[in-house]
Short mmCIF file of C-alpha atoms and ligand atoms in Angstrom, two decimals:
data_model
loop_
_atom_site.label_atom_id
_atom_site.label_comp_id
_atom_site.label_asym_id
_atom_site.label_seq_id
_atom_site.Cartn_x
_atom_site.Cartn_y
_atom_site.Cartn_z
CA MET A 1 62.00 -2.96 69.57
CA ILE A 2 59.08 -3.16 67.12
CA GLN A 3 59.55 -6.01 64.66
CA ILE A 4 58.24 -6.70 61.17
CA PRO A 5 54.71 -8.21 61.14
CA LYS A 6 54.56 -12.00 60.88
CA GLY A 7 54.57 -13.30 57.31
CA CYS A 8 56.18 -10.18 55.81
CA LYS A 9 59.71 -9.76 54.50
CA ASP A 10 62.07 -6.82 54.11
CA VAL A 11 64.10 -6.72 50.93
CA LEU A 12 67.41 -5.17 51.91
CA PRO A 13 69.55 -3.21 49.44
CA SER A 14 71.98 -6.14 49.42
CA GLN A 15 69.20 -8.47 48.19
CA VAL A 16 67.25 -6.24 45.83
CA TYR A 17 69.31 -7.02 42.72
CA ALA A 18 67.59 -10.43 42.48
CA TRP A 19 64.19 -8.70 42.53
CA HIS A 20 65.38 -6.42 39.74
CA LYS A 21 66.19 -9.46 37.62
CA LEU A 22 62.69 -10.85 38.26
CA GLU A 23 60.96 -7.55 37.52
CA ASP A 24 63.09 -6.69 34.47
CA THR A 25 62.54 -10.16 33.00
CA ALA A 26 58.79 -9.93 33.66
CA ARG A 27 58.54 -6.55 31.94
CA SER A 28 60.61 -7.53 28.92
CA VAL A 29 58.74 -10.81 28.35
CA ALA A 30 55.34 -9.11 28.81
CA GLN A 31 56.39 -6.47 26.30
CA ALA A 32 57.54 -9.13 23.83
CA TYR A 33 53.95 -10.43 23.88
CA ALA A 34 52.64 -6.83 23.58
CA PHE A 35 51.13 -6.71 27.09
CA LYS A 36 51.02 -3.25 28.72
CA GLU A 37 51.29 -2.52 32.42
CA ILE A 38 48.19 -1.80 34.50
CA ARG A 39 48.19 -0.42 38.05
CA THR A 40 45.18 -0.72 40.33
CA PRO A 41 44.72 0.13 44.05
CA VAL A 42 46.16 -1.97 46.86
CA PHE A 43 42.71 -2.08 48.45
CA GLU A 44 39.27 -2.45 46.93
CA HIS A 45 35.71 -2.74 48.21
CA THR A 46 35.45 -6.10 49.99
CA GLU A 47 32.48 -6.99 47.80
CA LEU A 48 34.75 -7.13 44.72
CA PHE A 49 36.76 -10.07 46.07
CA ALA A 50 33.78 -11.78 47.71
CA ARG A 51 32.09 -11.84 44.31
CA GLY A 52 35.18 -12.01 42.09
CA VAL A 53 37.40 -14.55 43.84
CA GLY A 54 34.39 -16.51 45.10
CA ASP A 55 32.73 -17.07 48.45
CA THR A 56 33.58 -20.78 48.59
CA THR A 57 37.33 -20.17 48.45
CA ASP A 58 39.74 -20.21 51.39
CA ILE A 59 40.97 -16.79 50.26
CA VAL A 60 37.59 -15.15 50.82
CA ASN A 61 36.51 -17.26 53.79
CA LYS A 62 39.70 -17.21 55.84
CA GLU A 63 42.51 -15.18 54.40
CA MET A 64 41.41 -11.64 53.58
CA TYR A 65 42.74 -8.54 55.31
CA THR A 66 39.38 -6.82 55.66
CA PHE A 67 38.67 -3.75 57.74
CA LEU A 68 36.28 -0.83 58.04
CA ASP A 69 37.76 2.50 56.96
CA LYS A 70 36.98 5.69 58.83
CA GLY A 71 33.88 6.17 56.69
CA GLY A 72 32.57 2.76 57.82
CA ARG A 73 33.10 1.10 54.40
CA SER A 74 34.41 -2.45 54.31
CA VAL A 75 37.63 -2.54 52.32
CA THR A 76 40.10 -5.39 51.70
CA LEU A 77 43.79 -5.46 50.86
CA ARG A 78 43.94 -7.26 47.50
CA PRO A 79 44.57 -11.01 47.96
CA GLU A 80 45.38 -11.25 44.21
CA GLY A 81 45.41 -9.07 41.11
CA THR A 82 42.76 -10.45 38.76
CA ALA A 83 39.62 -9.02 40.39
CA GLY A 84 41.05 -5.46 40.45
CA VAL A 85 42.13 -5.63 36.79
CA ALA A 86 38.68 -6.93 35.80
CA ARG A 87 37.02 -4.11 37.75
CA ALA A 88 39.25 -1.46 36.11
CA PHE A 89 38.64 -2.94 32.64
CA LEU A 90 34.87 -2.72 33.11
CA GLU A 91 34.84 0.59 34.97
CA HIS A 92 36.78 2.33 32.19
CA GLY A 93 34.59 0.88 29.46
CA LEU A 94 37.52 -0.95 27.88
CA ALA A 95 35.25 -3.79 26.78
CA GLY A 96 34.04 -1.40 24.08
CA GLY A 97 37.62 -0.53 23.05
CA VAL A 98 40.29 -2.41 21.13
CA LEU A 99 40.30 -6.12 21.91
CA PRO A 100 42.06 -8.21 22.93
CA PHE A 101 43.01 -6.19 25.97
CA LYS A 102 46.38 -7.42 27.27
CA ALA A 103 47.72 -6.17 30.60
CA TYR A 104 50.39 -7.19 33.09
CA TYR A 105 51.05 -6.17 36.68
CA LEU A 106 53.75 -6.38 39.33
CA ILE A 107 52.01 -6.10 42.69
CA SER A 108 52.07 -6.89 46.37
CA ALA A 109 49.14 -9.02 47.58
CA PHE A 110 47.94 -9.98 51.04
CA ARG A 111 46.57 -13.20 52.47
CA TYR A 112 46.18 -14.04 56.14
CA GLU A 113 47.74 -17.50 55.85
CA ARG A 114 49.89 -19.49 58.26
CA PRO A 115 53.38 -18.41 57.19
CA GLN A 116 55.89 -21.05 56.12
CA ALA A 117 58.62 -21.35 53.48
CA GLY A 118 57.16 -19.86 50.29
CA ARG A 119 53.93 -18.80 51.98
CA LEU A 120 53.72 -15.24 53.23
CA ARG A 121 51.07 -12.77 54.35
CA GLU A 122 52.45 -10.05 52.14
CA PHE A 123 53.78 -11.50 48.90
CA HIS A 124 54.37 -10.29 45.36
CA GLN A 125 52.97 -11.36 42.03
CA PHE A 126 53.76 -10.86 38.37
CA GLY A 127 50.47 -11.39 36.55
CA CYS A 128 49.09 -11.14 33.02
CA GLU A 129 45.47 -10.92 31.93
CA LEU A 130 44.07 -11.21 28.40
CA TYR A 131 40.44 -10.18 27.75
CA GLY A 132 38.18 -10.59 24.75
CA ALA A 133 39.60 -13.72 23.06
CA ALA A 134 37.69 -16.96 23.49
CA GLY A 135 39.82 -19.19 21.28
CA ALA A 136 42.51 -21.68 22.30
CA ALA A 137 45.25 -19.46 20.84
CA ALA A 138 44.73 -17.00 23.73
CA ASP A 139 45.20 -19.78 26.33
CA ALA A 140 48.30 -20.96 24.47
CA GLU A 141 49.71 -17.43 24.24
CA ILE A 142 49.26 -16.84 27.98
CA ILE A 143 50.82 -20.19 28.89
CA SER A 144 53.67 -19.66 26.45
CA LEU A 145 54.31 -16.19 27.93
CA ALA A 146 54.53 -17.75 31.39
CA ASP A 147 56.83 -20.49 30.08
CA THR A 148 59.10 -17.97 28.33
CA PHE A 149 59.29 -15.89 31.51
CA LEU A 150 60.43 -18.88 33.58
CA LYS A 151 62.93 -19.95 30.92
CA LYS A 152 64.35 -16.41 30.67
CA LEU A 153 64.98 -16.56 34.41
CA GLY A 154 67.11 -19.60 33.65
CA LEU A 155 64.83 -22.09 35.43
CA LYS A 156 64.89 -25.65 34.13
CA GLU A 157 63.25 -27.71 36.86
CA VAL A 158 59.83 -26.07 36.76
CA ALA A 159 57.15 -28.33 35.28
CA LEU A 160 53.96 -27.19 33.56
CA GLN A 161 50.79 -29.09 34.44
CA ILE A 162 47.52 -28.37 32.67
CA ASN A 163 43.94 -29.47 33.00
CA SER A 164 40.47 -28.48 31.84
CA ILE A 165 37.69 -27.94 34.35
CA GLY A 166 35.06 -27.45 31.65
CA CYS A 167 32.29 -24.86 31.36
CA LYS A 168 29.22 -24.38 33.55
CA HIS A 169 27.27 -26.90 31.46
CA CYS A 170 29.64 -29.85 31.68
CA ARG A 171 30.64 -28.92 35.22
CA ALA A 172 27.03 -29.33 36.43
CA ARG A 173 27.16 -32.99 35.37
CA TYR A 174 30.57 -33.35 37.00
CA HIS A 175 29.33 -31.86 40.29
CA GLU A 176 26.57 -34.48 40.35
CA ALA A 177 29.15 -37.23 39.83
CA LEU A 178 31.37 -35.78 42.56
CA LYS A 179 28.49 -35.55 45.01
CA ALA A 180 27.54 -39.15 44.34
CA TYR A 181 31.17 -40.18 44.95
CA PHE A 182 31.73 -38.10 48.12
CA ALA A 183 28.30 -38.73 49.75
CA PRO A 184 29.27 -42.04 51.43
CA HIS A 185 32.50 -40.44 52.79
CA ILE A 186 31.01 -37.26 54.16
CA GLY A 187 31.41 -38.34 57.79
CA GLU A 188 35.18 -38.84 57.28
CA MET A 189 35.79 -35.42 55.75
CA CYS A 190 36.90 -32.19 57.47
CA GLY A 191 34.34 -29.52 58.44
CA ASP A 192 35.38 -27.30 55.51
CA CYS A 193 34.85 -30.10 53.03
CA ARG A 194 31.42 -30.87 54.43
CA SER A 195 30.32 -27.34 53.57
CA ARG A 196 32.23 -27.53 50.25
CA PHE A 197 30.18 -30.64 49.48
CA GLU A 198 27.05 -28.49 49.48
CA LYS A 199 28.41 -25.31 47.88
CA ASN A 200 31.13 -26.41 45.46
CA PRO A 201 32.18 -30.09 45.63
CA MET A 202 35.12 -29.50 43.26
CA ARG A 203 36.82 -27.50 46.04
CA ILE A 204 37.18 -30.77 47.99
CA LEU A 205 39.76 -31.83 45.40
CA ASP A 206 41.92 -28.90 46.55
CA CYS A 207 41.74 -29.70 50.31
CA LYS A 208 45.11 -29.95 52.08
CA GLU A 209 43.87 -32.30 54.88
CA GLU A 210 45.43 -35.76 54.55
CA GLY A 211 42.12 -37.60 55.18
CA CYS A 212 40.28 -35.59 52.52
CA LYS A 213 43.21 -35.91 50.10
CA ALA A 214 43.07 -39.69 50.39
CA ILE A 215 39.33 -39.75 49.69
CA ALA A 216 39.67 -37.26 46.80
CA ALA A 217 42.34 -39.44 45.16
CA GLY A 218 39.66 -41.85 43.94
CA ALA A 219 37.15 -39.18 42.81
CA PRO A 220 35.91 -39.01 39.20
CA ARG A 221 37.98 -36.80 36.87
CA MET A 222 36.59 -33.68 35.20
CA LEU A 223 38.28 -34.62 31.92
CA GLU A 224 35.85 -37.52 31.56
CA TYR A 225 32.88 -35.15 31.79
CA LEU A 226 33.95 -32.43 29.32
CA CYS A 227 31.35 -31.45 26.72
CA ASP A 228 32.38 -31.61 23.05
CA ASP A 229 33.22 -27.87 22.85
CA CYS A 230 35.36 -27.92 25.98
CA ARG A 231 37.11 -31.09 24.86
CA ALA A 232 37.89 -29.56 21.43
CA HIS A 233 39.15 -26.37 23.10
CA PHE A 234 41.46 -28.36 25.39
CA GLU A 235 42.78 -30.41 22.46
CA SER A 236 43.57 -27.19 20.55
CA VAL A 237 45.42 -25.70 23.51
CA LYS A 238 47.52 -28.87 23.89
CA ASN A 239 48.20 -29.00 20.17
CA LEU A 240 49.40 -25.37 20.02
CA LEU A 241 51.58 -25.79 23.11
CA SER A 242 53.18 -28.96 21.72
CA LYS A 243 53.90 -27.31 18.39
CA ALA A 244 55.33 -24.23 20.13
CA GLY A 245 57.70 -26.46 22.10
CA VAL A 246 56.10 -25.77 25.49
CA GLY A 247 56.42 -29.01 27.44
CA PHE A 248 53.52 -30.00 29.73
CA THR A 249 51.78 -32.89 31.40
CA VAL A 250 48.04 -33.18 31.93
CA ASN A 251 47.24 -33.31 35.63
CA PRO A 252 43.51 -34.01 36.12
CA SER A 253 43.65 -33.04 39.80
CA ILE A 254 44.41 -29.34 39.19
CA VAL A 255 41.28 -27.36 40.10
CA ARG A 256 42.89 -24.09 41.37
CA GLY A 257 42.00 -22.30 44.59
CA LEU A 258 39.82 -19.56 43.10
CA ASP A 259 36.22 -19.89 41.90
CA TYR A 260 36.38 -17.96 38.65
CA TYR A 261 38.02 -20.53 36.36
CA SER A 262 36.52 -22.43 33.45
CA ARG A 263 38.10 -24.67 30.82
CA THR A 264 41.92 -24.44 30.83
CA VAL A 265 43.71 -24.30 34.18
CA PHE A 266 47.46 -24.64 34.66
CA GLU A 267 50.24 -24.52 37.21
CA PHE A 268 54.01 -24.43 37.01
CA VAL A 269 55.43 -26.43 39.90
CA SER A 270 58.87 -26.86 41.41
CA ALA A 271 60.07 -28.99 44.31
CA ALA A 272 62.16 -26.02 45.49
CA ALA A 273 59.20 -23.69 46.16
CA GLY A 274 58.17 -24.89 49.61
CA ALA A 275 55.30 -27.13 50.62
CA GLN A 276 52.88 -25.91 47.95
CA GLY A 277 55.35 -26.03 45.09
CA THR A 278 53.30 -23.88 42.73
CA VAL A 279 55.31 -20.91 41.48
CA LEU A 280 52.78 -19.77 38.89
CA GLY A 281 49.12 -20.51 38.34
CA GLY A 282 46.31 -19.39 36.12
CA GLY A 283 43.65 -20.30 33.65
CA ARG A 284 40.65 -19.21 31.64
CA TYR A 285 37.82 -17.40 33.43
CA ASP A 286 35.11 -16.67 30.89
CA THR A 287 32.33 -15.90 33.37
CA LEU A 288 34.00 -13.54 35.85
CA LEU A 289 33.44 -10.31 33.94
CA GLU A 290 29.87 -11.25 33.18
CA GLN A 291 29.25 -11.92 36.88
CA MET A 292 30.64 -8.49 37.70
CA ASP A 293 28.97 -6.38 35.03
CA GLY A 294 26.67 -8.50 32.93
CA LYS A 295 28.98 -8.13 29.91
CA SER A 296 30.23 -11.40 28.56
CA VAL A 297 33.99 -11.05 27.98
CA PRO A 298 36.13 -14.18 27.74
CA ALA A 299 39.34 -13.96 29.77
CA VAL A 300 42.52 -15.88 30.52
CA GLY A 301 45.49 -15.07 32.74
CA PHE A 302 48.05 -16.14 35.31
CA ALA A 303 50.03 -14.90 38.28
CA ALA A 304 53.48 -15.94 39.46
CA GLY A 305 54.61 -15.74 43.09
CA MET A 306 57.83 -13.74 43.20
CA GLU A 307 59.08 -15.00 46.58
CA ARG A 308 58.60 -18.61 45.46
CA LEU A 309 60.42 -17.86 42.22
CA LEU A 310 63.34 -16.47 44.21
CA MET A 311 63.51 -19.71 46.20
CA VAL A 312 63.62 -21.70 42.97
CA MET A 313 66.19 -19.36 41.39
CA GLU A 314 68.37 -19.88 44.46
CA ALA A 315 67.97 -23.68 44.32
CA GLU A 316 68.70 -23.78 40.59
CA ASN A 317 71.68 -21.41 40.84
CA CYS A 318 69.97 -18.78 38.70
CA MET A 319 70.61 -15.83 41.00
CA PRO A 320 72.20 -12.93 39.14
CA PRO A 321 75.57 -11.62 40.33
CA ALA A 322 75.24 -9.13 43.18
CA ASP A 323 75.25 -5.46 42.20
CA MET A 324 78.69 -3.88 41.87
CA GLY A 325 79.63 -0.85 43.90
CA ALA A 326 80.10 2.62 42.40
CA ALA A 327 81.98 2.92 39.11
CA CYS A 328 84.34 5.38 40.74
CA TYR A 329 85.24 6.26 44.30
CA LEU A 330 86.93 9.65 44.63
CA ALA A 331 89.24 9.75 47.63
CA GLY A 332 90.55 13.06 49.01
CA MET A 333 93.68 13.44 51.15
CA ASP A 334 93.06 16.88 52.62
CA ALA A 335 90.28 19.45 52.82
CA PRO A 336 90.84 21.10 49.39
CA SER A 337 91.15 17.75 47.60
CA ARG A 338 88.03 16.42 49.35
CA GLU A 339 86.16 19.43 48.06
CA LYS A 340 87.51 18.84 44.54
CA ALA A 341 86.55 15.15 44.83
CA PHE A 342 83.03 16.20 45.80
CA LEU A 343 82.73 18.55 42.78
CA LEU A 344 84.31 16.09 40.32
CA ALA A 345 81.89 13.38 41.52
CA GLU A 346 78.98 15.70 40.77
CA GLU A 347 80.28 16.21 37.22
CA LEU A 348 80.75 12.48 36.65
CA ARG A 349 77.27 11.71 38.00
CA ARG A 350 75.79 14.15 35.49
CA GLU A 351 77.50 12.03 32.81
CA GLY A 352 75.69 8.98 34.23
CA ILE A 353 78.73 7.51 36.01
CA SER A 354 77.95 6.26 39.50
CA CYS A 355 80.33 7.83 42.00
CA GLU A 356 80.96 8.00 45.69
CA VAL A 357 82.98 10.33 47.87
CA ASP A 358 83.79 10.14 51.55
CA LEU A 359 80.95 11.36 53.77
CA MET A 360 82.43 9.94 56.99
CA GLU A 361 85.60 12.02 57.25
CA ARG A 362 87.79 8.95 57.00
CA SER A 363 91.54 8.78 56.39
CA VAL A 364 92.68 7.97 52.85
CA LYS A 365 93.53 4.44 53.96
CA SER A 366 90.02 3.93 55.33
CA GLN A 367 88.52 5.47 52.20
CA PHE A 368 90.39 2.86 50.15
CA LYS A 369 89.14 0.10 52.45
CA TYR A 370 85.55 1.31 52.00
CA ALA A 371 85.93 1.49 48.20
CA ASP A 372 87.30 -2.06 48.20
CA LYS A 373 84.54 -3.42 50.49
CA THR A 374 81.74 -1.87 48.48
CA GLY A 375 83.19 -3.10 45.18
CA ALA A 376 84.07 0.23 43.53
CA ARG A 377 85.59 -0.36 40.09
CA PHE A 378 88.00 2.62 40.09
CA VAL A 379 89.44 4.73 42.88
CA ALA A 380 90.59 8.23 41.94
CA VAL A 381 92.96 9.68 44.54
CA LEU A 382 93.34 13.44 44.94
CA GLY A 383 95.94 15.27 47.05
CA GLU A 384 97.89 18.50 47.00
CA ARG A 385 100.03 17.41 44.03
CA GLU A 386 97.06 16.13 42.00
CA LEU A 387 95.23 19.41 42.51
CA ALA A 388 98.30 21.34 41.35
CA GLU A 389 98.63 19.11 38.24
CA GLY A 390 94.89 18.97 37.50
CA ALA A 391 94.99 15.16 37.34
CA ALA A 392 94.05 12.25 39.62
CA GLN A 393 95.79 8.95 40.30
CA VAL A 394 93.19 6.43 39.11
CA LYS A 395 93.50 2.90 40.39
CA ASP A 396 91.73 0.11 38.52
CA MET A 397 90.62 -2.10 41.43
CA ARG A 398 90.25 -5.15 39.21
CA ALA A 399 93.56 -4.89 37.40
CA SER A 400 95.38 -3.34 40.38
CA SER A 401 97.08 -0.91 37.99
CA SER A 402 97.24 2.86 38.35
CA GLU A 403 97.27 5.75 35.89
CA CYS A 404 97.40 9.51 36.03
CA VAL A 405 94.26 10.96 34.39
CA LYS A 406 93.47 14.65 33.75
CA PHE A 407 90.31 15.78 35.57
CA GLU A 408 88.59 16.70 32.31
CA GLU A 409 89.37 13.26 30.84
CA LEU A 410 88.14 11.32 33.86
CA ALA A 411 84.57 10.71 32.59
CA ASN A 412 85.81 9.45 29.24
CA TYR A 413 88.52 7.32 30.85
CA ILE A 414 86.01 5.54 33.11
CA GLN A 415 83.28 5.17 30.50
CA ARG A 416 85.67 3.51 28.06
CA ARG A 417 86.76 0.97 30.63
CA LEU A 418 83.43 -0.02 32.27
P1 HAM B 1 46.95 -18.07 42.93
O1 HAM B 1 47.22 -19.48 42.54
O2 HAM B 1 46.12 -17.86 44.13
O3 HAM B 1 46.30 -17.39 41.66
O4 HAM B 1 48.31 -17.30 43.11
C1 HAM B 1 49.27 -17.26 42.09
C2 HAM B 1 50.65 -17.50 42.67
O5 HAM B 1 50.91 -16.56 43.71
C3 HAM B 1 50.81 -18.85 43.35
O6 HAM B 1 51.12 -19.84 42.38
C4 HAM B 1 51.99 -18.60 44.27
O7 HAM B 1 53.22 -18.71 43.56
C5 HAM B 1 51.77 -17.15 44.67
N1 HAM B 1 51.16 -17.10 46.02
C6 HAM B 1 49.87 -17.25 46.34
N2 HAM B 1 49.70 -17.12 47.67
C7 HAM B 1 50.92 -16.90 48.20
C8 HAM B 1 51.42 -16.68 49.54
N3 HAM B 1 50.60 -16.64 50.58
N4 HAM B 1 52.75 -16.49 49.69
C9 HAM B 1 53.59 -16.50 48.64
N5 HAM B 1 53.17 -16.70 47.36
C10 HAM B 1 51.87 -16.89 47.15
C11 HAM B 1 45.94 -16.07 41.59
O8 HAM B 1 46.27 -15.23 42.40
C12 HAM B 1 45.19 -15.72 40.35
N6 HAM B 1 44.81 -14.31 40.42
C13 HAM B 1 46.04 -16.00 39.12
C14 HAM B 1 45.34 -15.64 37.84
C15 HAM B 1 45.49 -14.50 37.13
N7 HAM B 1 44.42 -16.36 37.24
C16 HAM B 1 44.00 -15.72 36.18
N8 HAM B 1 44.63 -14.59 36.11
#
């Protein structure tokens, strides 16, 4: 028996209603902020992620699903959504169009990670990207959108943490300070961190190894090295968030696992989302588009992990009620009434009423059992007498009452009572 690949999950019809709540909420909140959906390919040229996500990140170094296609080109299943959106934005010349450009996406993404609770190899993201606005209001709008989304899901125990990692100017000074701090400890750090020390010492702050974490705990904080512009930007973001009623704490250790960020970075964390705890992360990335195309376009965005959100929804009792069965089950007693049930169901479906008829050649008793098990709201029973009278016995499964309803009035009868 061939089984599902490690780190992937099936969503069965009995579970999909929770996904619908996530997706419907994402779409309606994105629309409230006037973001429009964008769809980009599941795979891209490997080079896009190597350059876009950054070659000092774990994603690019260890976690990408990269392969050669039949034409010998190296392609990669997207490990996240931002790089593809940025590519599409530039490729279609949207930088010269109406700005700000505001787009959202609901995608599957792929990372070759060690699977555990809340960490999968195929996972799903709801993401938003905003291009063209450099001011703090754009950061605040993106963070507020994320906050509204989580609140609309009913989540209360998810905490927003924000930080600023400065711009390339103030970060250069910070890197020097980090190097000076880590240099005496280099022998105690993991192999990855030793190479991070050379390439991007800030990445050490994101290491999951206990030894490195302990050393990083005493490292200098970026906030102390911010230049005046970055400090003023961060103050404005905090001010807007506070006034908008978006609660947050400043966590100076947030650096994010991708290379493209500058200035504001943020994460929404919950104890119920597995070892990592981050259900949503994002930030400003003013240099990514320039690195890709030479055009300087400021940008800010986030992505939420859908599987982690489901874990938190479960823990916080925010799961929606399971989908009901059909609005009406039409049971037939004999061959002519089964045929009539089939045709009546077709008519009702055209009116937008969800209906089921027996496809298993079951007895009336078993048809009733099926209707009950699947949660049908009404059961309309048809037999010889009903056909002669042109009316069905309609049982309301919730009220346990029964009424005789003319075939031509059936649609109306059900619609009024749903
Ligand atoms: P990220 O922090 O790598 O950021 O991922 C965003 C969210 O995706 C995480 O907070 C987590 O909830 C979820 N996630 C990541 N990896 C996994 C996994 N292996 N299994 C399950 N869930 C996972 C980004 O992807 C950026 N593109 C976000 C962004 C958009 N920044 C700016 N714009």
